[in-house]
């Protein structure tokens, strides 16, 4: 653990930390992270990415969410029907998704996305960036509807027996709990709306996806799973970190979310 004024964390110290958390060579990881939670890091976010790549080795894969929900979105979702000139102008200014579009998912995720060799999936709002042995397999999947479901990069990571690495963040940031909710019969729903270029024409697409949790059930489900699975929290620098196996998490989360949402009753947000 670092203390104020102590030396910044090096790549070697970070690799040792990931080993203590449970990261092994050949793993497929999706990383949800807070760079500041680690304390001072020599080389910043780029060094964190380098340490994760070293920890999984050449046979492993490191992925991170590269979502653009706040950028490629409808600036006037309450406006239905033919838009006013003002709304039309606002909508025309929304950028189309492209692989180099920056993400706001944190410094580590953006550092991974910006690597020259990084690949990125193509959902306009819910893309994933990845590097490593299975990066192409992970980023090849896309479903416009239920963007974090079975036919998404998250489904590919599940099939690869992947792991979620939480670095200084909680399960409210664990996108695999949204993935689990896509399998829940009484899942919560929201509407995604974004522009796309189709055959050279700019059009707006509306699709359904699972709704936002807003820290309602995901922290509970994550904590209960960690207790059942015996997952231990390990400090890397100043950051509490946990490594969560996806294939074990999903059936547990589907069952518990089904129960918790049923208890909320119909129409609960």
CSV table of C-alpha atoms in Angstrom, one decimal:
chain,number,residue,atom,x,y,z
A,1,UNK,CA,0.0,0.0,0.0
A,2,UNK,CA,1.4,3.4,-0.9
A,3,UNK,CA,1.3,6.4,1.4
A,4,UNK,CA,1.4,10.1,0.7
A,5,UNK,CA,4.9,11.1,-0.4
A,6,UNK,CA,6.0,7.5,-1.1
A,7,UNK,CA,7.4,6.3,-4.4
A,8,UNK,CA,4.8,5.9,-7.2
A,9,UNK,CA,3.8,2.4,-8.2
A,10,UNK,CA,5.9,0.8,-11.0
A,11,UNK,CA,4.8,-1.6,-13.7
A,12,UNK,CA,6.6,-4.4,-11.9
A,13,UNK,CA,4.7,-3.6,-8.6
A,14,UNK,CA,1.4,-3.5,-10.4
A,15,UNK,CA,2.0,-6.8,-12.1
A,16,UNK,CA,2.8,-8.3,-8.6
A,17,UNK,CA,-0.4,-6.8,-7.4
A,18,UNK,CA,-2.5,-8.3,-10.2
A,19,UNK,CA,-0.9,-11.7,-9.4
A,20,UNK,CA,-2.0,-11.3,-5.8
A,21,UNK,CA,-5.5,-10.5,-7.0
A,22,UNK,CA,-5.5,-13.7,-9.0
A,23,UNK,CA,-4.7,-12.7,-12.6
A,24,UNK,CA,-2.8,-15.4,-14.5
A,25,UNK,CA,-1.2,-15.7,-17.9
A,26,UNK,CA,-3.7,-16.6,-20.6
A,27,UNK,CA,-6.7,-15.0,-18.9
A,28,UNK,CA,-9.3,-12.9,-20.8
A,29,UNK,CA,-10.0,-9.8,-18.6
A,30,UNK,CA,-12.5,-7.0,-18.8
A,31,UNK,CA,-11.3,-4.2,-16.6
A,32,UNK,CA,-13.4,-1.6,-14.8
A,33,UNK,CA,-11.1,0.8,-13.0
A,34,UNK,CA,-10.4,4.1,-11.2
A,35,UNK,CA,-6.9,5.2,-11.9
A,36,UNK,CA,-6.9,7.6,-8.9
A,37,UNK,CA,-7.8,4.8,-6.5
A,38,UNK,CA,-4.4,3.2,-7.1
A,39,UNK,CA,-2.5,6.3,-5.8
A,40,UNK,CA,0.4,7.6,-7.7
A,41,UNK,CA,1.5,5.4,-10.7
A,42,UNK,CA,4.7,5.9,-12.6
A,43,UNK,CA,3.6,6.3,-16.2
A,44,UNK,CA,-0.1,6.8,-15.3
A,45,UNK,CA,-2.9,5.0,-17.1
A,46,UNK,CA,-0.6,3.8,-19.9
A,47,UNK,CA,1.6,2.0,-17.3
A,48,UNK,CA,-1.5,0.3,-15.8
A,49,UNK,CA,-2.5,-1.0,-19.2
A,50,UNK,CA,1.1,-2.2,-19.8
A,51,UNK,CA,1.1,-4.0,-16.4
A,52,UNK,CA,-2.2,-5.8,-17.2
A,53,UNK,CA,-0.9,-6.9,-20.6
A,54,UNK,CA,2.2,-8.2,-18.9
A,55,UNK,CA,0.2,-10.0,-16.3
A,56,UNK,CA,-2.0,-11.9,-18.8
A,57,UNK,CA,0.9,-12.6,-21.2
A,58,UNK,CA,0.9,-13.0,-25.0
A,59,UNK,CA,-1.9,-15.6,-24.7
A,60,UNK,CA,-4.2,-13.4,-22.7
A,61,UNK,CA,-6.6,-10.6,-23.6
A,62,UNK,CA,-7.3,-7.3,-21.8
A,63,UNK,CA,-10.6,-5.5,-22.6
A,64,UNK,CA,-12.3,-2.4,-21.3
A,65,UNK,CA,-15.6,-0.7,-21.9
A,66,UNK,CA,-15.3,2.2,-24.4
A,67,UNK,CA,-18.8,3.4,-24.2
A,68,UNK,CA,-19.9,6.7,-25.9
A,69,UNK,CA,-23.4,6.9,-24.4
A,70,UNK,CA,-23.0,10.5,-23.5
A,71,UNK,CA,-21.6,11.5,-26.9
A,72,UNK,CA,-23.5,9.5,-29.5
A,73,UNK,CA,-27.0,10.1,-28.2
A,74,UNK,CA,-30.2,12.0,-28.8
A,75,UNK,CA,-29.8,15.5,-27.3
A,76,UNK,CA,-33.6,15.9,-27.2
A,77,UNK,CA,-35.1,12.5,-26.3
A,78,UNK,CA,-38.3,14.1,-25.1
A,79,UNK,CA,-39.0,15.5,-28.6
A,80,UNK,CA,-41.1,13.0,-30.7
A,81,UNK,CA,-42.5,13.3,-34.2
A,82,UNK,CA,-41.1,15.8,-36.7
A,83,UNK,CA,-38.4,17.8,-34.9
A,84,UNK,CA,-38.4,21.5,-34.6
A,85,UNK,CA,-35.6,23.3,-36.5
A,86,UNK,CA,-33.8,23.8,-33.2
A,87,UNK,CA,-33.9,20.1,-32.3
A,88,UNK,CA,-33.0,19.1,-35.9
A,89,UNK,CA,-29.9,21.3,-35.6
A,90,UNK,CA,-28.9,19.7,-32.3
A,91,UNK,CA,-29.4,16.2,-33.7
A,92,UNK,CA,-27.3,17.0,-36.8
A,93,UNK,CA,-24.4,18.0,-34.6
A,94,UNK,CA,-24.3,14.5,-32.8
A,95,UNK,CA,-21.2,12.7,-34.1
A,96,UNK,CA,-21.4,9.3,-35.8
A,97,UNK,CA,-19.5,6.6,-34.0
A,98,UNK,CA,-16.1,5.8,-35.4
A,99,UNK,CA,-13.2,3.7,-33.9
A,100,UNK,CA,-11.2,6.8,-32.9
A,101,UNK,CA,-14.0,8.5,-31.0
A,102,UNK,CA,-12.9,9.1,-27.4
A,103,UNK,CA,-14.7,7.4,-24.6
A,104,UNK,CA,-15.5,8.7,-21.1
A,105,UNK,CA,-15.0,5.4,-19.3
A,106,UNK,CA,-12.0,6.5,-17.3
A,107,UNK,CA,-8.3,7.0,-18.0
A,108,UNK,CA,-7.3,3.3,-18.0
A,109,UNK,CA,-10.0,2.3,-20.4
A,110,UNK,CA,-9.2,5.3,-22.7
A,111,UNK,CA,-5.5,4.5,-22.6
A,112,UNK,CA,-6.3,0.9,-23.7
A,113,UNK,CA,-8.6,2.2,-26.5
A,114,UNK,CA,-5.9,4.6,-27.8
A,115,UNK,CA,-3.2,1.9,-28.3
A,116,UNK,CA,-2.3,1.6,-32.0
A,117,UNK,CA,-2.9,-2.2,-31.9
A,118,UNK,CA,-6.2,-1.9,-29.9
A,119,UNK,CA,-9.4,-3.2,-31.6
A,120,UNK,CA,-12.8,-1.8,-30.9
A,121,UNK,CA,-16.3,-3.2,-31.4
A,122,UNK,CA,-18.8,-1.1,-33.4
A,123,UNK,CA,-21.9,-0.5,-31.3
A,124,UNK,CA,-22.5,3.3,-31.5
A,125,UNK,CA,-23.0,3.6,-27.7
A,126,UNK,CA,-21.7,0.4,-26.1
A,127,UNK,CA,-18.4,-0.5,-27.7
A,128,UNK,CA,-15.5,-2.5,-26.1
A,129,UNK,CA,-11.8,-2.0,-26.8
A,130,UNK,CA,-9.5,-5.0,-26.5
A,131,UNK,CA,-5.9,-6.0,-27.0
A,132,UNK,CA,-4.3,-9.5,-27.0
A,133,UNK,CA,-4.8,-13.0,-28.3
A,134,UNK,CA,-8.6,-12.9,-28.5
A,135,UNK,CA,-9.1,-9.2,-29.1
A,136,UNK,CA,-10.5,-9.7,-32.6
A,137,UNK,CA,-12.9,-12.4,-31.4
A,138,UNK,CA,-14.2,-10.2,-28.5
A,139,UNK,CA,-14.7,-7.1,-30.7
A,140,UNK,CA,-16.3,-8.8,-33.7
A,141,UNK,CA,-19.6,-9.2,-32.0
A,142,UNK,CA,-22.3,-6.6,-32.1
A,143,UNK,CA,-26.1,-6.5,-31.6
A,144,UNK,CA,-27.8,-3.1,-31.9
A,145,UNK,CA,-30.5,-4.2,-29.6
A,146,UNK,CA,-29.5,-5.4,-26.1
A,147,UNK,CA,-26.0,-4.0,-26.7
A,148,UNK,CA,-24.5,-5.8,-23.7
A,149,UNK,CA,-26.2,-9.1,-24.3
A,150,UNK,CA,-25.4,-12.5,-25.7
A,151,UNK,CA,-24.3,-11.3,-29.2
A,152,UNK,CA,-22.0,-8.5,-27.7
A,153,UNK,CA,-18.4,-8.5,-26.7
A,154,UNK,CA,-19.6,-9.5,-23.3
A,155,UNK,CA,-21.0,-12.7,-24.7
A,156,UNK,CA,-17.6,-13.4,-26.3
A,157,UNK,CA,-15.8,-12.8,-23.0
A,158,UNK,CA,-18.2,-15.2,-21.3
A,159,UNK,CA,-17.5,-17.9,-23.9
A,160,UNK,CA,-13.7,-17.3,-23.3
A,161,UNK,CA,-14.2,-18.1,-19.6
A,162,UNK,CA,-13.3,-14.5,-18.9
A,163,UNK,CA,-13.0,-12.5,-15.7
A,164,UNK,CA,-14.0,-9.1,-14.5
A,165,UNK,CA,-11.2,-7.2,-12.8
A,166,UNK,CA,-12.6,-4.4,-10.5
A,167,UNK,CA,-9.8,-1.9,-9.7
A,168,UNK,CA,-11.0,0.6,-7.0
A,169,UNK,CA,-14.6,0.4,-8.2
A,170,UNK,CA,-17.7,-1.5,-7.1
A,171,UNK,CA,-20.2,-3.8,-8.8
A,172,UNK,CA,-22.3,-0.7,-9.8
A,173,UNK,CA,-19.6,-0.5,-12.5
A,174,UNK,CA,-19.7,-4.2,-13.4
A,175,UNK,CA,-21.2,-4.3,-16.9
A,176,UNK,CA,-21.6,-8.1,-16.6
A,177,UNK,CA,-24.4,-7.6,-14.2
A,178,UNK,CA,-26.2,-5.8,-17.1
A,179,UNK,CA,-25.3,-8.8,-19.3
A,180,UNK,CA,-26.9,-11.1,-16.6
A,181,UNK,CA,-30.1,-9.0,-16.6
A,182,UNK,CA,-30.6,-9.6,-20.3
A,183,UNK,CA,-31.5,-13.2,-19.3
A,184,UNK,CA,-33.9,-12.2,-16.6
A,185,UNK,CA,-37.6,-12.7,-17.5
A,186,UNK,CA,-38.7,-9.5,-15.7
A,187,UNK,CA,-35.7,-7.4,-16.8
A,188,UNK,CA,-35.9,-3.6,-16.7
A,189,UNK,CA,-35.9,-1.9,-20.0
A,190,UNK,CA,-34.7,1.4,-21.6
A,191,UNK,CA,-34.6,2.8,-25.1
A,192,UNK,CA,-31.3,3.6,-26.8
A,193,UNK,CA,-31.4,6.1,-29.6
A,194,UNK,CA,-28.4,7.0,-31.8
A,195,UNK,CA,-27.5,8.1,-35.3
A,196,UNK,CA,-25.9,5.7,-37.8
A,197,UNK,CA,-24.8,5.9,-41.5
A,198,UNK,CA,-26.7,3.2,-43.5
A,199,UNK,CA,-25.9,3.0,-47.2
A,200,UNK,CA,-24.6,6.6,-47.0
A,201,UNK,CA,-27.7,8.0,-45.3
A,202,UNK,CA,-27.7,9.3,-41.8
A,203,UNK,CA,-30.6,7.8,-39.8
A,204,UNK,CA,-31.7,7.6,-36.2
A,205,UNK,CA,-32.0,4.1,-34.7
A,206,UNK,CA,-34.1,3.1,-31.7
A,207,UNK,CA,-33.5,-0.1,-29.8
A,208,UNK,CA,-34.3,-1.7,-26.5
A,209,UNK,CA,-31.7,-2.6,-23.9
A,210,UNK,CA,-31.7,-3.5,-20.2
A,211,UNK,CA,-32.3,-0.5,-18.0
A,212,UNK,CA,-30.0,1.3,-15.6
A,213,UNK,CA,-29.6,-0.1,-12.1
A,214,UNK,CA,-28.7,3.2,-10.4
A,215,UNK,CA,-27.0,1.4,-7.5
A,216,UNK,CA,-30.2,-0.4,-6.6
A,217,UNK,CA,-29.5,-4.2,-6.9
A,218,UNK,CA,-26.1,-4.6,-8.5
A,219,UNK,CA,-24.1,-3.8,-5.3
A,220,UNK,CA,-26.2,-6.3,-3.4
A,221,UNK,CA,-25.8,-9.0,-6.0
A,222,UNK,CA,-22.1,-8.4,-6.4
A,223,UNK,CA,-21.5,-8.6,-2.6
A,224,UNK,CA,-23.5,-11.7,-2.2
A,225,UNK,CA,-21.7,-13.4,-5.0
A,226,UNK,CA,-18.3,-12.5,-3.6
A,227,UNK,CA,-19.3,-14.0,-0.2
A,228,UNK,CA,-20.6,-17.2,-1.8
A,229,UNK,CA,-17.6,-17.6,-4.1
A,230,UNK,CA,-15.0,-16.7,-1.4
A,231,UNK,CA,-13.6,-13.8,-3.5
A,232,UNK,CA,-11.2,-11.8,-1.5
A,233,UNK,CA,-10.4,-8.1,-1.8
A,234,UNK,CA,-6.7,-7.3,-2.4
A,235,UNK,CA,-5.1,-3.9,-2.2
A,236,UNK,CA,-3.0,-2.9,-5.2
A,237,UNK,CA,-1.5,0.4,-4.2
A,238,UNK,CA,-4.4,2.1,-2.5
A,239,UNK,CA,-7.1,0.4,-4.6
A,240,UNK,CA,-9.3,-2.4,-3.3
A,241,UNK,CA,-9.4,-4.9,-6.2
A,242,UNK,CA,-11.4,-8.1,-6.9
A,243,UNK,CA,-11.3,-10.7,-9.7
A,244,UNK,CA,-14.7,-12.1,-10.6
A,245,UNK,CA,-15.2,-15.2,-12.8
A,246,UNK,CA,-17.8,-14.5,-15.4
A,247,UNK,CA,-19.2,-18.1,-15.9
A,248,UNK,CA,-19.8,-18.5,-12.2
A,249,UNK,CA,-21.2,-15.0,-11.7
A,250,UNK,CA,-23.9,-15.1,-14.5
A,251,UNK,CA,-26.2,-17.9,-13.2
A,252,UNK,CA,-26.0,-16.5,-9.7
A,253,UNK,CA,-26.8,-13.0,-10.8
A,254,UNK,CA,-29.6,-14.1,-13.1
A,255,UNK,CA,-31.3,-15.9,-10.2
A,256,UNK,CA,-30.8,-13.1,-7.7
A,257,UNK,CA,-31.9,-10.4,-10.1
A,258,UNK,CA,-35.0,-12.4,-10.9
A,259,UNK,CA,-35.8,-12.6,-7.2
A,260,UNK,CA,-35.0,-9.0,-6.4
A,261,UNK,CA,-36.9,-7.5,-9.4
A,262,UNK,CA,-39.9,-9.7,-8.6
A,263,UNK,CA,-39.9,-8.4,-5.1
A,264,UNK,CA,-39.9,-4.8,-6.5
A,265,UNK,CA,-43.2,-5.6,-8.1
A,266,UNK,CA,-44.5,-4.6,-11.6
A,267,UNK,CA,-43.7,-1.2,-12.8
A,268,UNK,CA,-40.8,-0.6,-10.4
A,269,UNK,CA,-38.1,1.5,-11.9
